[in-house]
Tab-separated table of C-alpha atoms in Angstrom:
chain	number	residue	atom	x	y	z
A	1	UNK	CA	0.000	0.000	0.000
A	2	UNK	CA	2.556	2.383	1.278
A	3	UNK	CA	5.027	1.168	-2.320
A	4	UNK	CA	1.545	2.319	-4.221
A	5	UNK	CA	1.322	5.942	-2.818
A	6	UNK	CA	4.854	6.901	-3.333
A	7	UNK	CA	4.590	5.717	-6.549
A	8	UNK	CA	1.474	7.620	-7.357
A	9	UNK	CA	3.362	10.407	-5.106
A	10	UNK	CA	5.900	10.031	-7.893
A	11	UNK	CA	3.880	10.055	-11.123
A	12	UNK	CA	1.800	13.098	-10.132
A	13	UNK	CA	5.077	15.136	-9.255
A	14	UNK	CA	5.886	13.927	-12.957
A	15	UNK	CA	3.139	15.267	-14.196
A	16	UNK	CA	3.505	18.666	-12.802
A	17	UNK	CA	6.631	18.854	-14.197
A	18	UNK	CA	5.572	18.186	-17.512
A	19	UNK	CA	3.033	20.837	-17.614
A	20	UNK	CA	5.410	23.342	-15.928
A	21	UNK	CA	7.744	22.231	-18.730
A	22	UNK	CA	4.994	23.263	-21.194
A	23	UNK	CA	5.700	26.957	-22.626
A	24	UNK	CA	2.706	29.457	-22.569
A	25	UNK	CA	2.937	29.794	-26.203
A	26	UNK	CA	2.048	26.186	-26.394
A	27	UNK	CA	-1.542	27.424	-24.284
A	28	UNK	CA	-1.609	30.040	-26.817
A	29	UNK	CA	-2.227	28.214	-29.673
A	30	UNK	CA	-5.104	25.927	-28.218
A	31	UNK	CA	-6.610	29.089	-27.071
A	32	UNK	CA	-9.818	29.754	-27.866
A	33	UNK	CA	-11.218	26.326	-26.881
A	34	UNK	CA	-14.370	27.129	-25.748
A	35	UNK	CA	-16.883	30.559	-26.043
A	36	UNK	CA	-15.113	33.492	-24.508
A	37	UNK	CA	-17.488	35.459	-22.317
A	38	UNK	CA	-17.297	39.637	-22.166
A	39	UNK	CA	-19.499	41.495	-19.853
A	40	UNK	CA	-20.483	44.978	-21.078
A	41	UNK	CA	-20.397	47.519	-18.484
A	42	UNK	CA	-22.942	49.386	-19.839
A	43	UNK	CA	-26.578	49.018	-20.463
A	44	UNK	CA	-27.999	47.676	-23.652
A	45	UNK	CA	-27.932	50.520	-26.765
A	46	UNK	CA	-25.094	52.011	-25.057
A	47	UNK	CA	-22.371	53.207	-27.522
A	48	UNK	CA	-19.893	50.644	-25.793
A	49	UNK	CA	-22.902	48.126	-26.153
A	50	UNK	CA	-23.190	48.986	-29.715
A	51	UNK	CA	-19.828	49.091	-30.881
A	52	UNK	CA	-18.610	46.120	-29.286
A	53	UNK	CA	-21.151	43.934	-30.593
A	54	UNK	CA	-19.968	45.145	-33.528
A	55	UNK	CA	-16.495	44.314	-33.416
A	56	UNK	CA	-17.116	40.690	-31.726
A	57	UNK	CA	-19.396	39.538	-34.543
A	58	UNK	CA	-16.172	40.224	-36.919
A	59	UNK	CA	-13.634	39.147	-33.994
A	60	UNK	CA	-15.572	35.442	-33.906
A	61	UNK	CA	-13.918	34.252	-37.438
A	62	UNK	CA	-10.458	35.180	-36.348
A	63	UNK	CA	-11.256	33.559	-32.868
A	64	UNK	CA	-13.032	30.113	-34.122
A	65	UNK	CA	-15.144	30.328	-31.252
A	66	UNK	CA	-18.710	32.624	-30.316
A	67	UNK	CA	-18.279	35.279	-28.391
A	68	UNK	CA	-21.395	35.819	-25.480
A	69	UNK	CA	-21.773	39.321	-24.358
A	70	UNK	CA	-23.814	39.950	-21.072
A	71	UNK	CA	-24.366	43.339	-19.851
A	72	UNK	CA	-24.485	44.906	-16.464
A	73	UNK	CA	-24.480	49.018	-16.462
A	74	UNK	CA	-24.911	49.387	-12.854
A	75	UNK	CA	-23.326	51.968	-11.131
A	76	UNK	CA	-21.981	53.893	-14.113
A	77	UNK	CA	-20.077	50.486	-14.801
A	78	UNK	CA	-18.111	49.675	-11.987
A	79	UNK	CA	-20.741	46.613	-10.967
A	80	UNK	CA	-19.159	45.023	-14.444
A	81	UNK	CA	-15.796	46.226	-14.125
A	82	UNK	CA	-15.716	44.448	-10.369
A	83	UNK	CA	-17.295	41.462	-11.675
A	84	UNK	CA	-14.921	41.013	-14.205
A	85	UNK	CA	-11.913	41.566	-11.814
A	86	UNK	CA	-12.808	38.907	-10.143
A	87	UNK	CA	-12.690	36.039	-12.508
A	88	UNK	CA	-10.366	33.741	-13.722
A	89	UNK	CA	-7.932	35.128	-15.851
A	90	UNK	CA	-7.537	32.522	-18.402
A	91	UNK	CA	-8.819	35.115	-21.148
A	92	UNK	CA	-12.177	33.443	-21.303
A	93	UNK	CA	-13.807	35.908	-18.864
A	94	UNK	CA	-13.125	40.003	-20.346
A	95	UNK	CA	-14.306	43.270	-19.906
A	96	UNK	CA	-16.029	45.829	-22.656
A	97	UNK	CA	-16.011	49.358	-21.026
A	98	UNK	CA	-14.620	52.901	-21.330
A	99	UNK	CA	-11.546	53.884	-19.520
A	100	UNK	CA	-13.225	55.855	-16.832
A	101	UNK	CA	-14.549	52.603	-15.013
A	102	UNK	CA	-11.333	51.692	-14.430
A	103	UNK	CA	-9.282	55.046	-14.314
A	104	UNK	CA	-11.722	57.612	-12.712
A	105	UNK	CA	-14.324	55.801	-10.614
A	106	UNK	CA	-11.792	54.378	-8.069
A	107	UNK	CA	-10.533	57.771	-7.135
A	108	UNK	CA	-14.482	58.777	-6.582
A	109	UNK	CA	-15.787	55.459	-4.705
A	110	UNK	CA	-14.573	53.322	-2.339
A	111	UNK	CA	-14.583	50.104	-4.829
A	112	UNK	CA	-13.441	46.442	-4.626
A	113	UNK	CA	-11.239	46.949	-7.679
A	114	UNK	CA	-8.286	49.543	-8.274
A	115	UNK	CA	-6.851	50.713	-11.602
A	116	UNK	CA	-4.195	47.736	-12.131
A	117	UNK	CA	-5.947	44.932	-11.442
A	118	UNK	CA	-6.910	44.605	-14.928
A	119	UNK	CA	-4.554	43.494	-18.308
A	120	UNK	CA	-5.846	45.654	-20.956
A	121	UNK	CA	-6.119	43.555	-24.391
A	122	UNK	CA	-6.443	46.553	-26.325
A	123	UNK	CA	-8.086	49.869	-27.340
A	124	UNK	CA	-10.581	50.238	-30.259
A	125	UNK	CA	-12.494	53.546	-30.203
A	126	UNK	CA	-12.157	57.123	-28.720
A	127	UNK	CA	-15.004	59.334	-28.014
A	128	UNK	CA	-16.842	62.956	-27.635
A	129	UNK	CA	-18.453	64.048	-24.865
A	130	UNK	CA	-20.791	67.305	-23.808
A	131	UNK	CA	-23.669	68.662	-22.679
A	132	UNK	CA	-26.909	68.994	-24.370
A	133	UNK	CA	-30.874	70.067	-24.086
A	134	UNK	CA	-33.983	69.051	-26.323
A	135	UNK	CA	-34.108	71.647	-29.482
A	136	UNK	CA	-37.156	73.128	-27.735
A	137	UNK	CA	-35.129	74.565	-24.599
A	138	UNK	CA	-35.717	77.974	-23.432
A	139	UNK	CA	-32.126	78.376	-23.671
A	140	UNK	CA	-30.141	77.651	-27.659
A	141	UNK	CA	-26.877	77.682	-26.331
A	142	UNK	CA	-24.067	77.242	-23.292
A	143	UNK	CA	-24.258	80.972	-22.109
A	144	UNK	CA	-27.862	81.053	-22.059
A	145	UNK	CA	-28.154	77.780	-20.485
A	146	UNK	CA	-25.729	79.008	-18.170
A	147	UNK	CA	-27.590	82.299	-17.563
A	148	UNK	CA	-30.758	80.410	-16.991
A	149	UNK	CA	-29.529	78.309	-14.445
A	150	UNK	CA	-28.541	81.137	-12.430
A	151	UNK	CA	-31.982	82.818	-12.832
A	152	UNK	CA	-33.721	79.621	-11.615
A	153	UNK	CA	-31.434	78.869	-8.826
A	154	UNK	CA	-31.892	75.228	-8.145
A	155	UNK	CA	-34.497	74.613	-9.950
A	156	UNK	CA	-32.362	73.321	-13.034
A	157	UNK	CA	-31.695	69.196	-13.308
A	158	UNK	CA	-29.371	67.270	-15.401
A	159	UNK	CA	-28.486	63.978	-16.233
A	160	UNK	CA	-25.703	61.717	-16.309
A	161	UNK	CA	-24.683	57.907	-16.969
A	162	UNK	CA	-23.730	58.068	-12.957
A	163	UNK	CA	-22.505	59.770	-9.925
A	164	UNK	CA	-19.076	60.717	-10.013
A	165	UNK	CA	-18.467	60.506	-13.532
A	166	UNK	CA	-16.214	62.547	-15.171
A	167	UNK	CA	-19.868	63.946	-16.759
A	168	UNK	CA	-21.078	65.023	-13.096
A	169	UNK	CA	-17.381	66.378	-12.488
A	170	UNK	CA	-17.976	68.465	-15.771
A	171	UNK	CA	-21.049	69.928	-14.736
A	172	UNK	CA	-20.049	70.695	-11.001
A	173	UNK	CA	-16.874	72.209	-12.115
A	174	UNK	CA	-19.078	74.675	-14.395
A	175	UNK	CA	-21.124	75.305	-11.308
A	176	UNK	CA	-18.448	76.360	-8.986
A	177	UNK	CA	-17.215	78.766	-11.553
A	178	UNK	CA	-20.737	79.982	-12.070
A	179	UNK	CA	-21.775	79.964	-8.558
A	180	UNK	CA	-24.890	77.734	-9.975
A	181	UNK	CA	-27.209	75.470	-8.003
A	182	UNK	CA	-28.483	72.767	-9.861
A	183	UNK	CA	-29.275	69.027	-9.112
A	184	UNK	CA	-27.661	65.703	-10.902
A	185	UNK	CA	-30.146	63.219	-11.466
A	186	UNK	CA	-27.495	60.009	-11.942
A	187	UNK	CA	-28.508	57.103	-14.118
A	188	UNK	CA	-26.833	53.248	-14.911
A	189	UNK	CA	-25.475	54.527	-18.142
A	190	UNK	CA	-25.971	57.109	-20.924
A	191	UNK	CA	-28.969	55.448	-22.953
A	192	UNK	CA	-31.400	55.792	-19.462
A	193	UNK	CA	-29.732	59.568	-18.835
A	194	UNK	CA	-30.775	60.253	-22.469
A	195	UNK	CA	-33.764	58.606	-22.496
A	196	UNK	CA	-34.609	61.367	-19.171
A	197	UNK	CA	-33.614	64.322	-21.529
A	198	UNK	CA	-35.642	63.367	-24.468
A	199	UNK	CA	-38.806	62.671	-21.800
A	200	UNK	CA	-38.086	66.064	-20.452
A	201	UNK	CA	-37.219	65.019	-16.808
A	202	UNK	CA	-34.398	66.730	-17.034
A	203	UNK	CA	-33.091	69.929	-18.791
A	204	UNK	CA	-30.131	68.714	-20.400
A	205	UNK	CA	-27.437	65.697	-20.193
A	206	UNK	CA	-23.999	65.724	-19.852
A	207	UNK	CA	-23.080	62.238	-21.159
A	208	UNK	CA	-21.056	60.828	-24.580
A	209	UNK	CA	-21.961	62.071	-27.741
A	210	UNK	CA	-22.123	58.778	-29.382
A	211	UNK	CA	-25.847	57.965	-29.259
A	212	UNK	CA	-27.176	61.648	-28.983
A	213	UNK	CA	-26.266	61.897	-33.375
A	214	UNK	CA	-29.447	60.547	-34.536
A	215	UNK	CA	-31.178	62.994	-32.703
A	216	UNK	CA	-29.575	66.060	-33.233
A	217	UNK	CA	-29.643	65.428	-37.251
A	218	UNK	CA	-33.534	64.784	-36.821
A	219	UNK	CA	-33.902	68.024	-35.014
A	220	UNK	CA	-35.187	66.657	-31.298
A	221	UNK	CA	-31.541	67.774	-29.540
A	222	UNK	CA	-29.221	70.420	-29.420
A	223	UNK	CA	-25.627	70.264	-28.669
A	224	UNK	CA	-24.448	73.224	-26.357
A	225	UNK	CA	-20.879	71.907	-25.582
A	226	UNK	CA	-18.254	69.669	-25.850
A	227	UNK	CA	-15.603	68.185	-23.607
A	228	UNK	CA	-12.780	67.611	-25.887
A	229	UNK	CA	-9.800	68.940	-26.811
A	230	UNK	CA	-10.932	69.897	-29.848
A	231	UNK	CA	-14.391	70.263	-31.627
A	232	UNK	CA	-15.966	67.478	-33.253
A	233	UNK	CA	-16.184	66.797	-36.390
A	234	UNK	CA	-19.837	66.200	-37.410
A	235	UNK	CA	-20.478	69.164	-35.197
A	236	UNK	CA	-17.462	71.392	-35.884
A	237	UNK	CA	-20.022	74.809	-34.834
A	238	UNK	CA	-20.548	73.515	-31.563
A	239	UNK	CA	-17.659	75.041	-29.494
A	240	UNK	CA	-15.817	73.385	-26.510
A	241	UNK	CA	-15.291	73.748	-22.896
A	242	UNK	CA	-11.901	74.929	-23.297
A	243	UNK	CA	-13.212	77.719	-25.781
A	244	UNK	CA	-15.957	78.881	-23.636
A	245	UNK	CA	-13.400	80.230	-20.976
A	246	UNK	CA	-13.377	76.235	-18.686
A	247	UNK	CA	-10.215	74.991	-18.110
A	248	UNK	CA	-11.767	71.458	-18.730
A	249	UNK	CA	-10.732	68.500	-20.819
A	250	UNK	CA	-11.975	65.369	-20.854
A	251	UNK	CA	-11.322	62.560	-23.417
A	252	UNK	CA	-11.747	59.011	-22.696
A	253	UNK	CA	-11.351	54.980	-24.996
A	254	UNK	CA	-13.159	52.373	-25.486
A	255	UNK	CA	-11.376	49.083	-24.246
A	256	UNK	CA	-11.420	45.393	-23.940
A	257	UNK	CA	-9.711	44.052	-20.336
A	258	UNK	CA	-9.201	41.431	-18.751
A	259	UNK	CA	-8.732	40.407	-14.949
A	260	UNK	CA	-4.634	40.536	-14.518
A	261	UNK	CA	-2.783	37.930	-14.748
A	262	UNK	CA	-3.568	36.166	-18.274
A	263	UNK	CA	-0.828	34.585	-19.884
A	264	UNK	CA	0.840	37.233	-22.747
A	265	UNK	CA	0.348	34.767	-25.553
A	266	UNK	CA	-3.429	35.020	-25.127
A	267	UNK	CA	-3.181	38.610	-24.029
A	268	UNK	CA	-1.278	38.979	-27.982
A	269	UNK	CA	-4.110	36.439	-29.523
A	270	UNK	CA	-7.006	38.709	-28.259
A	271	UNK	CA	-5.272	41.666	-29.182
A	272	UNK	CA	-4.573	40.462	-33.135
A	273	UNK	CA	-7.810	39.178	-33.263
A	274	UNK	CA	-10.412	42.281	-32.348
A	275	UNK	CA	-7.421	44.210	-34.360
A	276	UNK	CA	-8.211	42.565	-37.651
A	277	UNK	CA	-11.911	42.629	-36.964
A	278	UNK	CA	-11.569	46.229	-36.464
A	279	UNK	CA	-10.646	46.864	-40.482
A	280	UNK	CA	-14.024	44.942	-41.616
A	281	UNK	CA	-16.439	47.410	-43.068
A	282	UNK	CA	-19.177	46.763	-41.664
A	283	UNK	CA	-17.821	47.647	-38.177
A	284	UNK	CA	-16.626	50.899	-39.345
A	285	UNK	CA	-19.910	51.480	-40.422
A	286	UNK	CA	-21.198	50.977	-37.639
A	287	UNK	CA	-18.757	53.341	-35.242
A	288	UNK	CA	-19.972	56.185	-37.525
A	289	UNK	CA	-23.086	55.668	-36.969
A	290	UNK	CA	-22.671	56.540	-33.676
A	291	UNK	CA	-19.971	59.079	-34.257
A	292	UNK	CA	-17.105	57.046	-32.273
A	293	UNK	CA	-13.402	57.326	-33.864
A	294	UNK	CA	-11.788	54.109	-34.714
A	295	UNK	CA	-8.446	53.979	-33.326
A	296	UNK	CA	-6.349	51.215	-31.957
A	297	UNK	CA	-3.675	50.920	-28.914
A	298	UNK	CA	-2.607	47.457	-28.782
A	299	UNK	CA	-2.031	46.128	-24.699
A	300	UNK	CA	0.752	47.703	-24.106
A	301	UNK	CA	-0.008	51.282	-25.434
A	302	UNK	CA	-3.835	50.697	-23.875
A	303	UNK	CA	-2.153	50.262	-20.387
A	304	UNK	CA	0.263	53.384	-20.804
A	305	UNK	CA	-3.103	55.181	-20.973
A	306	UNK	CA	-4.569	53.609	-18.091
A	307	UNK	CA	-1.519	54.837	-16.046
A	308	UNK	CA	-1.584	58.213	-17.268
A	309	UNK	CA	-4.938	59.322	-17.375
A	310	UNK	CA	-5.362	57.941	-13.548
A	311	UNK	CA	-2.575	60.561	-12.792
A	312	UNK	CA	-4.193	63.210	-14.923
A	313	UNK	CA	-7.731	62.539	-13.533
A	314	UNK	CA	-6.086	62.702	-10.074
A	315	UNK	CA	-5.464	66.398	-10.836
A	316	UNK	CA	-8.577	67.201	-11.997
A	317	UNK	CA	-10.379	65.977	-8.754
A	318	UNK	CA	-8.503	68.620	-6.650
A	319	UNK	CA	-9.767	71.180	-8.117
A	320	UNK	CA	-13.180	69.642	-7.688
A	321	UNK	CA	-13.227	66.970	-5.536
A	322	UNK	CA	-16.108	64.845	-4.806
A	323	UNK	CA	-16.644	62.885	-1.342
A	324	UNK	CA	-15.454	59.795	-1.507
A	325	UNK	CA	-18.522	57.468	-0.685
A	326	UNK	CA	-18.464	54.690	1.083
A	327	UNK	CA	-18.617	51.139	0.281
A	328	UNK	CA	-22.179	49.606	1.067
């Protein structure tokens, strides 16, 4: 009995060796053997909703197996982004979100996550952001919006894709330079918060751009200002921040993560993969559509990013800062 368990003692032991011996290259090139999963940390119709679904249906061929997207928008995305943190990383569990779940929202909430836990896999899209108000507004532009705030004081609601976003941060920084009273009425993502403006609970949004086209070209919306550094491009008359006398800049990406710790092979495999599917037509279709740049970072690059707008956001905060809430 005792000869039998070292020699199974032995074999296993064996066995370990051989698949420490194995290289990760070698895991690499079985990889994908089974669906890979992505959770979406925004709500359905979301422009990270809609232009990830539109890179994964190209990314699938490359990939030889189906990608299933899930999506939780809760709490402006950081209920997905801590979700995703917490899986394996074996490049079969990954993140779709903007950079401000990962970069901004820890230095705003007291989260389960921080800002490295994640491996980025790569970068696909950059965005607009700004502020904006149904055409039929008593106000048709940022200093009359601005001057009727102050005549209704408090009385003035806005919305946002949640509380503490760099969208809220936005809007309070304009109101401390203002001396404005007005309420944020947070919701789990930008679809809901413009979903609110075009119902007329609110009296404008201050959200991405992405999903707000459509309406502005049929007439229902109205720009008043952007975020960026410069103006956009399907709306070069609408003026930003910066020009309107705010020293406020805010750009953000469009990523694909993963929790740290997957093997670089697969990290590289994910990366060529959504990088190829990124130059089908049909996917750059469909980021026009909704007014989002295609542009790539691969891992690498994508995590340089990560680092340095944490540090840049970080600045930004002390000139408004926000109480840090709590975790429930």
């Amino acid at each position: 009995m005792k000869r039998t368990m070292r020699i199974l003692i032995v074999m296993l032991g064996l066995y370990g060796l051989v698949l420490c011996s194995i290289p990760p290259s070698a895991y690499a090139q079985e990889f994908p053997t089974k669906p890979i999963n992505v959770l979406v940390a925004y709500s359905p119709g979301a422009s990270v909703d809609i232009s990830f679904r539109a890179l994964a249906s190209k990314a699938e061929k490359f990939l030889g197996q189906p990608i299933i997207i899930t999506n939780n928008g809760t709490g402006g995305s950081t209920v997905g982004v801590s979700i995703v943190a917490k899986q394996n990383p074996d490049g079969y569990h990954l993140l779709a979100a903007m950079g401000m779940g990962i970069v901004w929202f820890p230095q705003v909430r007291a989260l389960s996550y921080k800002y490295d836990d994640f491996d980025p896999i790569m970068h696909y899209g950059a965005f607009h952001a700004g502020v904006a108000a149904r055409a039929d507004a008593p106000f048709k532009n940022f200093k009359e919006f601005v001057e009727y705030a102050k005549k209704n004081v408090g009385k003035v609601s806005y919305s946002t894709g949640g509380a503490g976003s760099p969208h809220h941060v936005a809007m309070e920084y304009i109101a401390k330079k203002e001396g404005i009273e007005w309420t944020v009425i947070p919701y789990a993502g930008g679809a809901p918060a413009l979903t609110a403006l075009l119902g007329g609970h609110v009296h404008a949004c201050s959200a991405n751009t992405g999903s707000w086209i459509p309406h502005v070209k049929s007439g229902s919306l109205r720009i008043l200002a952007t975020y960026g550094k410069t103006r956009m491009k399907t709306l070069p008359d609408v003026p930003t921040l910066s020009e309107l006398g705010y020293n406020f800049i805010y750009d953000d990406t469009f990523l694909i993560a993963g929790p740290k710790g997957i093997p670089i092979p697969i990290v590289r495999k994910l990366d060529e993969a959504f990088k190829k599917a990124m130059e089908d037509p049909e996917f750059i279709q469909a980021m026009a559509k909704i007014d989002i740049e295609a542009s790539y970072r691969n891992s690498e690059d994508t995590r340089k990013y990560i680092e340095d707008s944490y540090r840049r956001f970080g600045t930004v905060l002390q000139e408004v800062p926000l109480p840090k809430e709590e975790k429930k």
